GROMACS .gro file of C-alpha atoms in nm:
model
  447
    1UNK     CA    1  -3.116  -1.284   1.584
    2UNK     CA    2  -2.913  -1.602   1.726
    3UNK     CA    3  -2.755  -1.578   2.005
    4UNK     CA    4  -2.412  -1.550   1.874
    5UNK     CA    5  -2.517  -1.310   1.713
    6UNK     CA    6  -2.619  -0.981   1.950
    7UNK     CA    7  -2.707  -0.578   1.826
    8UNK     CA    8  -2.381  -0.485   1.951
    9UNK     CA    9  -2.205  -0.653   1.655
   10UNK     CA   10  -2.464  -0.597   1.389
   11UNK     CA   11  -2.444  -0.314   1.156
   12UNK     CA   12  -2.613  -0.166   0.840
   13UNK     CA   13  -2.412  -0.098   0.593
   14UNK     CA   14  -2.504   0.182   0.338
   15UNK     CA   15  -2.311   0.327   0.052
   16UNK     CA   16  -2.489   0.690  -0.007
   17UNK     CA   17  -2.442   0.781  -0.448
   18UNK     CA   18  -2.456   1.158  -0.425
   19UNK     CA   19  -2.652   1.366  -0.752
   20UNK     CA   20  -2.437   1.392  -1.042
   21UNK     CA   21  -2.164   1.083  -0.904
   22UNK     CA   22  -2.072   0.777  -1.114
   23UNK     CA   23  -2.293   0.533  -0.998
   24UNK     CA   24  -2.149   0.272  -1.182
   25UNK     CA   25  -1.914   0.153  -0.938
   26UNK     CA   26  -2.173   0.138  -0.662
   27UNK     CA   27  -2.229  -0.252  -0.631
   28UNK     CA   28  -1.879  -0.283  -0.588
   29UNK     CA   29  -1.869  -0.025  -0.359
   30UNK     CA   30  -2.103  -0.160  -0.093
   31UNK     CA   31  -2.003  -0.498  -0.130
   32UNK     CA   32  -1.653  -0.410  -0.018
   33UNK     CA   33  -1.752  -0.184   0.267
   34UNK     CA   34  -1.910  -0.524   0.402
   35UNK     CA   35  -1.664  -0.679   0.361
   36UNK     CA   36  -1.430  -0.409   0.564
   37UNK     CA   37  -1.719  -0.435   0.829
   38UNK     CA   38  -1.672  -0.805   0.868
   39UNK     CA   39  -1.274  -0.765   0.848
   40UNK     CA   40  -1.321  -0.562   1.177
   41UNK     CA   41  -1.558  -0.849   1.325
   42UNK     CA   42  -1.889  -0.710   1.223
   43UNK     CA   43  -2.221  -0.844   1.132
   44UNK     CA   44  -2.336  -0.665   0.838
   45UNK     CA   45  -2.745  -0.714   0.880
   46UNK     CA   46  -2.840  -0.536   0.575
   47UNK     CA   47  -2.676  -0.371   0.264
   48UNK     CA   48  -2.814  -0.013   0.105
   49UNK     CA   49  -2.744   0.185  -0.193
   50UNK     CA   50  -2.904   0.512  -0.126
   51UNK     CA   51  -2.934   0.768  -0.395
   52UNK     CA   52  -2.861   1.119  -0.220
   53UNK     CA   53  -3.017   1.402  -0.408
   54UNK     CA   54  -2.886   1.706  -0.202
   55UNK     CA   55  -2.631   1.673   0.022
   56UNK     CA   56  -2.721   1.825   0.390
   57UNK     CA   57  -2.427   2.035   0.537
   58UNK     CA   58  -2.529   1.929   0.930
   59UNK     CA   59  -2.714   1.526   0.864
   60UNK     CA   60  -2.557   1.443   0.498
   61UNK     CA   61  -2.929   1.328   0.437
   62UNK     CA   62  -3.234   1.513   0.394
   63UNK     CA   63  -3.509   1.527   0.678
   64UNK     CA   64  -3.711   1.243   0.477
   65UNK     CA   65  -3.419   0.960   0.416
   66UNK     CA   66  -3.275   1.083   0.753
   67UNK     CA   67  -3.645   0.859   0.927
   68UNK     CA   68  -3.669   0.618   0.668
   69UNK     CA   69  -3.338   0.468   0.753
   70UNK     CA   70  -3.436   0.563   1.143
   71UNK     CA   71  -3.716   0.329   1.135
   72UNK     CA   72  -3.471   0.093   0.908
   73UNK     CA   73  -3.248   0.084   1.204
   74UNK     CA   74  -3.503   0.014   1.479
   75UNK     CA   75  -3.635  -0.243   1.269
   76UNK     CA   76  -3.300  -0.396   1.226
   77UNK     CA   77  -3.237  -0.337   1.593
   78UNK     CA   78  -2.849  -0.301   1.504
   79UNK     CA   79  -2.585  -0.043   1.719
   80UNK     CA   80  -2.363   0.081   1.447
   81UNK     CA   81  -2.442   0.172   1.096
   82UNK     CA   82  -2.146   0.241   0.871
   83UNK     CA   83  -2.163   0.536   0.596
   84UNK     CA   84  -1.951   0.426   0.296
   85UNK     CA   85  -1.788   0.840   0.279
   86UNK     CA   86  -1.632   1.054   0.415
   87UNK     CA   87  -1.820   1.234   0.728
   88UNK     CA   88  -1.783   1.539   0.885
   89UNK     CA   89  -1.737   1.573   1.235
   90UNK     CA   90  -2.090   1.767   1.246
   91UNK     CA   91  -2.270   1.497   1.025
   92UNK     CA   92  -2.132   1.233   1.226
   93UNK     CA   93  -2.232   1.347   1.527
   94UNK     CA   94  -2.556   1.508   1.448
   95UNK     CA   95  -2.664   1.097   1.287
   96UNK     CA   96  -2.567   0.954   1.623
   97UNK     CA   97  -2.782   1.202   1.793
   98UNK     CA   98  -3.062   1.100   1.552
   99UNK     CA   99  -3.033   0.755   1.509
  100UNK     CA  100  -2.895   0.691   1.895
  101UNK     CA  101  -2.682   0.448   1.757
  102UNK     CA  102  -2.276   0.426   1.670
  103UNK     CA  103  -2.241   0.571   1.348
  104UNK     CA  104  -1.873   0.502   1.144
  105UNK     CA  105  -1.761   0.629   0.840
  106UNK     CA  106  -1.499   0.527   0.554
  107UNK     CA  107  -1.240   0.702   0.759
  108UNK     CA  108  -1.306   0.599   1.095
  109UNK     CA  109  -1.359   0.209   0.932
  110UNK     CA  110  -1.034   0.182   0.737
  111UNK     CA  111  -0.875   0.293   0.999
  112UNK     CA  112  -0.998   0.038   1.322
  113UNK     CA  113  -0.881  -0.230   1.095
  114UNK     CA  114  -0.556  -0.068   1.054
  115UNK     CA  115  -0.514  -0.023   1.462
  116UNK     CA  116  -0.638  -0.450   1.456
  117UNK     CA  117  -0.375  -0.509   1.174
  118UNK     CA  118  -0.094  -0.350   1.291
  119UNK     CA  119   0.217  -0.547   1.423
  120UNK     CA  120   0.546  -0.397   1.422
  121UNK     CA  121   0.646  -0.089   1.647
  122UNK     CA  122   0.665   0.127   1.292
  123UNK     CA  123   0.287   0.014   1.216
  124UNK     CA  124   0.123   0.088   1.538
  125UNK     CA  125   0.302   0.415   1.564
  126UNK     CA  126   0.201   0.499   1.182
  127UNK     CA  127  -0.178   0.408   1.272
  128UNK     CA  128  -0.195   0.571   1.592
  129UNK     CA  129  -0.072   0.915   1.483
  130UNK     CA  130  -0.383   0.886   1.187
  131UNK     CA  131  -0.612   0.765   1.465
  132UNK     CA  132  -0.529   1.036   1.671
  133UNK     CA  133  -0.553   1.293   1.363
  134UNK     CA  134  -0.871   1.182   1.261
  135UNK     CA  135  -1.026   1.207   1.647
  136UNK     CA  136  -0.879   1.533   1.697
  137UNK     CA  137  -1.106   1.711   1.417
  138UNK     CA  138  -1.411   1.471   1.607
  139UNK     CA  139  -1.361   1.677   1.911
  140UNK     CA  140  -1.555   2.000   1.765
  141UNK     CA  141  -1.728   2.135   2.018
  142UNK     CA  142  -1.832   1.739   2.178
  143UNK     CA  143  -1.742   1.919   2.518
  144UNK     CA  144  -1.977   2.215   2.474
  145UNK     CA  145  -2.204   2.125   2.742
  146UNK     CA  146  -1.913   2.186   3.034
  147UNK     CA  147  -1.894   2.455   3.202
  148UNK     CA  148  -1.568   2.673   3.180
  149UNK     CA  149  -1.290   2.577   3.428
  150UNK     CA  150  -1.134   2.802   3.673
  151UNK     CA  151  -0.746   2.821   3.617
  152UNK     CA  152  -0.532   2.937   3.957
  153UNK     CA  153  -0.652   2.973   4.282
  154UNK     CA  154  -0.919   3.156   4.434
  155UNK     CA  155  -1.156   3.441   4.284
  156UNK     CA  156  -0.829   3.605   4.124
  157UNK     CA  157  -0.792   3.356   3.881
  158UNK     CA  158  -0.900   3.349   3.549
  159UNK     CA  159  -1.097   3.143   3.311
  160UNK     CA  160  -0.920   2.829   3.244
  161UNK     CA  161  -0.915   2.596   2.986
  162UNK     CA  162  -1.199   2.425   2.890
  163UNK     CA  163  -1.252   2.049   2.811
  164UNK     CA  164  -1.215   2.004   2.426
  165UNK     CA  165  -0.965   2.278   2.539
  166UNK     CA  166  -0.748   2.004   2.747
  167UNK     CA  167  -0.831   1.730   2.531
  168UNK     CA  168  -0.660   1.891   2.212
  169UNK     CA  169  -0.389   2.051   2.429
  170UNK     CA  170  -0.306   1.636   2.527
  171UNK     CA  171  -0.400   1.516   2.192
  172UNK     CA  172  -0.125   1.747   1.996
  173UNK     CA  173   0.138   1.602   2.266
  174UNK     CA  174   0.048   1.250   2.201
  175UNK     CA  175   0.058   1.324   1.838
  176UNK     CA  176   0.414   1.520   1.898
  177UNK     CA  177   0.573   1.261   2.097
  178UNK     CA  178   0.466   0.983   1.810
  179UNK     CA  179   0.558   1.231   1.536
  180UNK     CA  180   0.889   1.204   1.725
  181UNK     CA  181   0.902   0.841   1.741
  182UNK     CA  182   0.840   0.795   1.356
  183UNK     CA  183   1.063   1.043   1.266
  184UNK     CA  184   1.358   0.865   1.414
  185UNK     CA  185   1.191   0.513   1.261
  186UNK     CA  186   1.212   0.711   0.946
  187UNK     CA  187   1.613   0.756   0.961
  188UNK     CA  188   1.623   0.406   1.029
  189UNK     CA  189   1.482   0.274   0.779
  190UNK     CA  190   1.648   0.558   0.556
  191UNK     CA  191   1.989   0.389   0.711
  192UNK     CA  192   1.875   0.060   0.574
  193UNK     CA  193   1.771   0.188   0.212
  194UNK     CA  194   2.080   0.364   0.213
  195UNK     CA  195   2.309   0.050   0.255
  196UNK     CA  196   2.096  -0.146   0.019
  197UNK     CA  197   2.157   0.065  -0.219
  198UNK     CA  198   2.510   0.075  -0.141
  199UNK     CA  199   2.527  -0.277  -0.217
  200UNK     CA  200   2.421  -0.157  -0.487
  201UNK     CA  201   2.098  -0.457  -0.568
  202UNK     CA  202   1.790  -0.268  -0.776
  203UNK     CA  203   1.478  -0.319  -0.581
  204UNK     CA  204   1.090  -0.443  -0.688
  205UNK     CA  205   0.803  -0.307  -0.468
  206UNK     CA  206   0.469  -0.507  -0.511
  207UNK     CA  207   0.182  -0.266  -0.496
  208UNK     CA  208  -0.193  -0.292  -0.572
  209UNK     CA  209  -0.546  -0.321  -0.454
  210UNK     CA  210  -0.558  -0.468  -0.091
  211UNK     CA  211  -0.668  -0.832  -0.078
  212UNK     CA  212  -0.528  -0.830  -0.485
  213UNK     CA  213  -0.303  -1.091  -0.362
  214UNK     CA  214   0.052  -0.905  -0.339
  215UNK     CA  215   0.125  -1.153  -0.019
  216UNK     CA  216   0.079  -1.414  -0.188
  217UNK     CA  217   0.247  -1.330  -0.491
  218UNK     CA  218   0.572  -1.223  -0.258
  219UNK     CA  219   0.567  -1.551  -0.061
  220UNK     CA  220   0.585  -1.752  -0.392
  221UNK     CA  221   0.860  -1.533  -0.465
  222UNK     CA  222   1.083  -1.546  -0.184
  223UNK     CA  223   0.958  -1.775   0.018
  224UNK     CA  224   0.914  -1.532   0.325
  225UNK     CA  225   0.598  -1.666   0.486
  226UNK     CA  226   0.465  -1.349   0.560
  227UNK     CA  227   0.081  -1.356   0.638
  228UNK     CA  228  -0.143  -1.409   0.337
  229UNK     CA  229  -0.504  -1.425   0.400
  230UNK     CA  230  -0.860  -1.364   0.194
  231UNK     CA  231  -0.924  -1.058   0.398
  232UNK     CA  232  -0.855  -0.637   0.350
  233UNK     CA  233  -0.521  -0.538   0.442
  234UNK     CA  234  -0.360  -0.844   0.577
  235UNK     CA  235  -0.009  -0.694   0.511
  236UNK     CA  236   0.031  -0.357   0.684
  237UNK     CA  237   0.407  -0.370   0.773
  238UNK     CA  238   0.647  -0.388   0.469
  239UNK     CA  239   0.882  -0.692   0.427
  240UNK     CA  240   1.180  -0.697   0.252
  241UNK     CA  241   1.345  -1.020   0.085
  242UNK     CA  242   1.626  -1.040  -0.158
  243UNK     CA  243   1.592  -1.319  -0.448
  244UNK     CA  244   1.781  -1.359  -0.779
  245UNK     CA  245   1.664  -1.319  -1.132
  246UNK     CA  246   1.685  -1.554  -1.403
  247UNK     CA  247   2.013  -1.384  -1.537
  248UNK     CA  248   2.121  -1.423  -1.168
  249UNK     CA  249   2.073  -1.041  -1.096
  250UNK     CA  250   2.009  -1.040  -0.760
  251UNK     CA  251   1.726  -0.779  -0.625
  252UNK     CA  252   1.526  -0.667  -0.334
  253UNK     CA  253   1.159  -0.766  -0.328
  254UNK     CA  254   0.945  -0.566  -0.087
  255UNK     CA  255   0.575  -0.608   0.000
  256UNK     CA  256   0.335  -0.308   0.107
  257UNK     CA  257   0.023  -0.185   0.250
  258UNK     CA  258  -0.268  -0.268  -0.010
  259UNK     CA  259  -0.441   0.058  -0.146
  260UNK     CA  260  -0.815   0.107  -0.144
  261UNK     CA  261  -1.077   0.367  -0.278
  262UNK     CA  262  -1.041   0.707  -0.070
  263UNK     CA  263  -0.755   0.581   0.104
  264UNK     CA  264  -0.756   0.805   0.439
  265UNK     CA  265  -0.529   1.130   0.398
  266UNK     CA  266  -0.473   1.076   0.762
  267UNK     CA  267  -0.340   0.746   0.685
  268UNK     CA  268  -0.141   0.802   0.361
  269UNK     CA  269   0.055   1.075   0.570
  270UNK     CA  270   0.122   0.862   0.849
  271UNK     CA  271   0.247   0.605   0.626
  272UNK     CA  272   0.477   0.805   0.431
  273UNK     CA  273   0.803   0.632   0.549
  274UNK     CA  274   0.641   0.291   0.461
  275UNK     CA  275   0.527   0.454   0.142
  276UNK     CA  276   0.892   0.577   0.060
  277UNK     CA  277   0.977   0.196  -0.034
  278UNK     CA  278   0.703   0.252  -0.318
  279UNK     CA  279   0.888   0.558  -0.438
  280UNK     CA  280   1.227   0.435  -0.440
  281UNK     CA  281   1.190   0.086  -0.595
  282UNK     CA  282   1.362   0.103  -0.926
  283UNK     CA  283   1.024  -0.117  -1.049
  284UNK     CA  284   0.658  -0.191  -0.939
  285UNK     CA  285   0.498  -0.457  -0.997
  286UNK     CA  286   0.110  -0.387  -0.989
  287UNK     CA  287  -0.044  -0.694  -0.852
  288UNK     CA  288  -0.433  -0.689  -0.954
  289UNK     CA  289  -0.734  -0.941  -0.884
  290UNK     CA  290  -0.845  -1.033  -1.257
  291UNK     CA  291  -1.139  -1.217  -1.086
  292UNK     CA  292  -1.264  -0.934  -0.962
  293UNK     CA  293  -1.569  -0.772  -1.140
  294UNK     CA  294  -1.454  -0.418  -1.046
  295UNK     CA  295  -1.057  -0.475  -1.191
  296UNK     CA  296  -1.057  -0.193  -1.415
  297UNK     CA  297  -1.201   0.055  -1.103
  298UNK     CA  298  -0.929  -0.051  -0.845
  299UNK     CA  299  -0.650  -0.022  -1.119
  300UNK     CA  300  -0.773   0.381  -1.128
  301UNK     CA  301  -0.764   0.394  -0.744
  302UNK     CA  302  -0.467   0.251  -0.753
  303UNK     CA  303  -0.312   0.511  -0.981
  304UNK     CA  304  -0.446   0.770  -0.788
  305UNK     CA  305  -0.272   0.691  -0.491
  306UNK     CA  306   0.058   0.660  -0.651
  307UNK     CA  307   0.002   0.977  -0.829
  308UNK     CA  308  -0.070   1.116  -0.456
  309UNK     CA  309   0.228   0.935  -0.346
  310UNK     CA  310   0.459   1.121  -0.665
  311UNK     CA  311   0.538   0.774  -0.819
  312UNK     CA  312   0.421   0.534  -1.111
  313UNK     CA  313   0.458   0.553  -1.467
  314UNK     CA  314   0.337   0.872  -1.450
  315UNK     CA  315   0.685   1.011  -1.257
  316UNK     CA  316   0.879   0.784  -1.477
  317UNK     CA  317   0.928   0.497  -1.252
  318UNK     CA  318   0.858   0.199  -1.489
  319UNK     CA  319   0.576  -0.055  -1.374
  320UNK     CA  320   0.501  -0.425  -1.476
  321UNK     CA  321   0.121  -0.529  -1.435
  322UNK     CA  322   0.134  -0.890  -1.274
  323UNK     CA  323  -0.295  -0.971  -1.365
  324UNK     CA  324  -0.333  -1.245  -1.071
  325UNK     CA  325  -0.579  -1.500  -0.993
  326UNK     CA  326  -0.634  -1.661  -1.294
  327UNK     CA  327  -0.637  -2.010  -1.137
  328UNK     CA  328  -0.973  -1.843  -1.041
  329UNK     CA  329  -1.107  -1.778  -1.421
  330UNK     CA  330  -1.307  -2.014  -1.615
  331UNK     CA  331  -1.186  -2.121  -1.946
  332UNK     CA  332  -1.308  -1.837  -2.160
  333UNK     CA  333  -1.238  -1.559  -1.944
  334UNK     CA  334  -0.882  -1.699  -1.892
  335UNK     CA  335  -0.818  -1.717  -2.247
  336UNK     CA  336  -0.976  -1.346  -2.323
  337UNK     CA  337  -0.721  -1.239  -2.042
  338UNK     CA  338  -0.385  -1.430  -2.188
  339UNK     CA  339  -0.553  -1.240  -2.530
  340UNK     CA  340  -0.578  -0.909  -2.387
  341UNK     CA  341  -0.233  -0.956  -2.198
  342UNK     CA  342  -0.086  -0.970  -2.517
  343UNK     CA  343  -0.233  -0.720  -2.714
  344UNK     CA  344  -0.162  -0.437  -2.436
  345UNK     CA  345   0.226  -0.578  -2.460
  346UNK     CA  346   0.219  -0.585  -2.804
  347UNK     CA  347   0.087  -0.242  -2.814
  348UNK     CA  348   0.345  -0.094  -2.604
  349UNK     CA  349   0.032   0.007  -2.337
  350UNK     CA  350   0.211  -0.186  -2.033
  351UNK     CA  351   0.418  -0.487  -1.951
  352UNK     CA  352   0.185  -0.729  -1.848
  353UNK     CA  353   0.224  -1.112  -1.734
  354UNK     CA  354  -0.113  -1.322  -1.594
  355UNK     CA  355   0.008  -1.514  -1.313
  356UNK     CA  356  -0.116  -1.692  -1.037
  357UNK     CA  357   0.036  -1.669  -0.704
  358UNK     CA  358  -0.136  -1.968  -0.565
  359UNK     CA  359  -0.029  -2.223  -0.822
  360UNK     CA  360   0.269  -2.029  -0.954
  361UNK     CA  361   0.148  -2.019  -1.319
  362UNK     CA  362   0.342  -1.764  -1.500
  363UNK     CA  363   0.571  -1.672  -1.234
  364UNK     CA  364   0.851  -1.780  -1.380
  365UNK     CA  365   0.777  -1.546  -1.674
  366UNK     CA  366   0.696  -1.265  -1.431
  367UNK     CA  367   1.058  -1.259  -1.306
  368UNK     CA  368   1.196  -1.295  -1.678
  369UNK     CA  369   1.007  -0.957  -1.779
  370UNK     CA  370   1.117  -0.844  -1.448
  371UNK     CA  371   1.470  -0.906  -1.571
  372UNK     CA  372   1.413  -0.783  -1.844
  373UNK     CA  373   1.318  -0.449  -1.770
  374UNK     CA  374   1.557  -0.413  -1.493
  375UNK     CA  375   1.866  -0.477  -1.755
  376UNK     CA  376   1.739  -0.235  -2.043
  377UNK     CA  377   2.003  -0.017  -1.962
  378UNK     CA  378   2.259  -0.267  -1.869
  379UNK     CA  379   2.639  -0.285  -2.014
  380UNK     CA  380   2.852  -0.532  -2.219
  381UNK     CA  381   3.176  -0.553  -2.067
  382UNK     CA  382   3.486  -0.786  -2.264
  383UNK     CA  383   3.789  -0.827  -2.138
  384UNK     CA  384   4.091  -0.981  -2.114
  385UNK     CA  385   4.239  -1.113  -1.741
  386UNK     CA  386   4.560  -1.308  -1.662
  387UNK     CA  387   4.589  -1.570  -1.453
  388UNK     CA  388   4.668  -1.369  -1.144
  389UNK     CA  389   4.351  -1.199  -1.188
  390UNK     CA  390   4.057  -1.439  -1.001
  391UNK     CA  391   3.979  -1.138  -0.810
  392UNK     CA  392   3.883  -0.960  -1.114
  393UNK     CA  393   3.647  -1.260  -1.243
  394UNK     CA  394   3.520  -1.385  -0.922
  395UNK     CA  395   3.378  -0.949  -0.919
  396UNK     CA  396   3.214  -0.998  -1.263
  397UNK     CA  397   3.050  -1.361  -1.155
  398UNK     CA  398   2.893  -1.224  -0.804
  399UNK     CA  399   2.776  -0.901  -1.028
  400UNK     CA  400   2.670  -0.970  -1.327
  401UNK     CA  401   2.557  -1.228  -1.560
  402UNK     CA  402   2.860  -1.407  -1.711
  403UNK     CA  403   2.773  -1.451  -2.056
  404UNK     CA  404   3.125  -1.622  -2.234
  405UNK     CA  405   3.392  -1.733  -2.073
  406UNK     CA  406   3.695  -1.936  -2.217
  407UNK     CA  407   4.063  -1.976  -2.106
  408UNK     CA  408   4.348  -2.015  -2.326
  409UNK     CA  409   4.544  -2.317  -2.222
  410UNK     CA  410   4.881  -2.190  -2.365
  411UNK     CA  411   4.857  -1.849  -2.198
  412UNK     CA  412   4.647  -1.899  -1.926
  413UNK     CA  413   4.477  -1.563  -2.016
  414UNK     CA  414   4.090  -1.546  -2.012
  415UNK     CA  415   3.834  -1.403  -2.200
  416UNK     CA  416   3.554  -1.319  -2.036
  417UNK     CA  417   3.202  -1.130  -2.097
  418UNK     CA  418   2.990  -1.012  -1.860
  419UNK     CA  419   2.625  -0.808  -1.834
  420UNK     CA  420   2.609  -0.541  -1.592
  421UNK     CA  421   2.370  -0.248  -1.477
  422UNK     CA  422   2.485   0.068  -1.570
  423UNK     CA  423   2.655   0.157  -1.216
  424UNK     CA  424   2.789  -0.149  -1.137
  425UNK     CA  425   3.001  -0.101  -1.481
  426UNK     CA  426   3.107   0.235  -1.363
  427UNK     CA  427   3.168   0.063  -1.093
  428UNK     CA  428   3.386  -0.178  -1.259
  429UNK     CA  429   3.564   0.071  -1.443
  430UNK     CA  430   3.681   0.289  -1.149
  431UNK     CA  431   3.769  -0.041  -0.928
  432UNK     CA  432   3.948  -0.235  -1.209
  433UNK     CA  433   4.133   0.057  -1.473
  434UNK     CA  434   4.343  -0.169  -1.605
  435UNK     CA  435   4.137  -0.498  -1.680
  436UNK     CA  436   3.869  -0.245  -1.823
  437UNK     CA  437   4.156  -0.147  -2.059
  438UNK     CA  438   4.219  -0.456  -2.195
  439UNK     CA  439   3.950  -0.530  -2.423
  440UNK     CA  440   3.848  -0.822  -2.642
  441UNK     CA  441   3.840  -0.681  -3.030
  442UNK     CA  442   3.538  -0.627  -3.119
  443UNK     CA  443   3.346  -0.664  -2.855
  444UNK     CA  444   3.108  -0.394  -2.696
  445UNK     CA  445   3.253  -0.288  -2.418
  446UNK     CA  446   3.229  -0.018  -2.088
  447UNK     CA  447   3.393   0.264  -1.972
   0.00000   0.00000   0.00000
């Protein structure tokens, strides 16, 4: 051990593969729960797969793996080990007992590195209602070695409340006053959605693995200089930037949390308002490493969570696949991808477009399928304007793509064609009844 290095930051690391569990995915497993344990500043001074055969209701592991990993620890002489699942309150508690060290699960992980990340007002309210969640079910019967206190005065009182008692009693206020506090973030941002949409601009939401690159990918977009680093969930607090297409449809581009494998239920519910951006973009984009071994495993996870989350392909919200980081292919893997790219387009399985945020390779092409998609249900409008009527064309040029345009020079009258989404030709319609009337022969137009 070097002496920057001391037990108190050292931890073991083990991902337990329960009997009958798809152990295929178990390398990748354990490699990212190091790397959440070093996100939160940790040493990780070994790695384990350990094969569970029955699964103990009070220790998770049986009597025998429950010393071998005892005398693992002492040997290791770390403070924490982290279990790669889901604990129970009783199973964490009765492994600290055992192992007299700190003992931290998936949950309780995910979630210190949420309460590091956070940075906004929304974010640390959103992470301290799931911390606060998830440590209220941890107070089962901790307190059980208290004595009963007396409530009132004097011998005519009665029993009082005990400690885990009081602590849940002031644990369900905290959690009610910041319930409070988000709920009245939540009309907030509501308000805001609401007069985006009002304006009206269709919206993209970037969503995918964390550490997939999405921050990345939504800097080179917009040019927002929002953090972007080689580390779990560097974005935790949504930003949203408005940019223009390459048909000059303008659109809002938002950037969100980064989902992972058992993604906390604490945290998915305390997230919900963030969330709602996912739900109401009129796209997603699915950002995904391609350089990771494990793509094809986070791009189920990450379809699970939208599933949990009522959105996706699945609810009809249509989704473009950006396959990222393939600056960091070799040759042959890179062309494989473009291949493979292609044939799922060409097969009508997704829209797909290999980029790379860092260098910007196929970016440009990401927005043009973005456009694309976005103005399959747009309108044709024709029509004829007199020369009194700049108000009229200056409306079509700031909201839609101006296709045609040519003035006669005897009459001064123009003809004009313009591209529109659906409502902003309703739109047009209702605002401009008698332009709308006047159309060019011919030509598809709107009502």
């Amino acid at each position: 051990m070097t002496g920057s290095e001391s037990a108190s930051d050292r931890a073991l690391i083990i991902h337990p593969v329960p009997s009958g569990a798809d152990a295929s995915r178990a390398e990748a497993r354990l490699e990212e729960a190091a790397g959440l344990a070093i996100a939160l500043g940790l040493e990780p001074a070994d790695t384990l797969i350990e094969p569970v055969r029955k699964l103990e209701a009070g220790t998770y592991f049986g009597k025998g793996k429950l010393e071998t990993l005892h005398a693992r620890i002492e040997a290791l002489e770390v403070k924490a080990v982290i279990i790669d699942t889901a604990l129970s309150p009783v199973q964490q508690r009765n492994l600290e007992k055992c192992w007299q060290v700190k003992v931290i699960d998936r949950t309780g992980l995910i979630l210190e590195i949420f309460a590091e990340r956070a940075r906004t007002r929304e974010g640390r309210l959103q992470v301290e209602l799931a911390r606060l969640t998830y440590e209220r079910s941890r107070l089962v019967r901790t307190w059980t070695h208290l004595e009963r206190q007396r409530g009132g005065r004097g011998f005519l009182a009665g029993p009082g409340e005990t400690q885990i008692e009081t602590d849940r009693r002031l644990l369900a206020s905290k959690m009610a006053k910041l319930r409070r506090e988000l709920e009245q973030v939540k009309r907030t941002r509501a308000l805001h959605r609401t007069r985006r949409q009002a304006a009206p601009w269709p919206s993209i939401a970037l969503v995918g693995y964390t550490n997939a690159g999405k921050s990345t990918l939504f800097n080179r977009l917009t040019a927002a200089g929002v953090l972007a680093k080689d580390m779990p969930f560097a974005t935790l607090d949504p930003t949203v930037r408005g940019i223009r297409l390459p048909s000059g449809r303008r659109v809002l581009v938002s950037d969100t949390v980064g989902f992972i494998t058992d993604l906390p239920t604490e945290l998915i519910a305390a997230f919900r308002a963030t969330l709602e951006e996912v739900r109401e973009a009129d796209i997603l984009v699915h950002v995904r490493d391609l350089a990771d071994p494990d793509h094809e495993g986070r791009k189920a996870d990450v379809e699970e969570v939208l599933g949990a989350l009522e959105c996706g392909p699945a609810h009809g919200q249509p989704m473009i696949e950006a396959w990222n980081k393939i600056d960091c292919l070799d040759e042959a893997a890179r062309d494989d991808m473009v291949w493979a790219a292609r044939i799922a387009s060409a097969k009508g399985k997704a829209l797909v477009q290999p980029v790379s945020a860092v260098t910007g390779e196929g970016v440009a092409d990401l927005l043009a399928v973005a456009d694309a998609a976005l103005g399959a249900d747009d309108a044709v409008v024709s029509v004829v304007l007199e020369p009194s009527e700049t108000e009229i064309s200056a409306w079509l040029h700031e909201h839609g793509e101006v296709t045609a345009e040519r003035t006669d020079p005897e009459t001064g009258r123009t003809e004009i064609t313009a591209r529109l989404m659906a409502a902003d030709a309703g739109r047009f319609a209702a605002r401009f009844p008698k332009a709308a009337g006047r159309r060019i022969a011919g030509a598809d137009t709107v009502d």
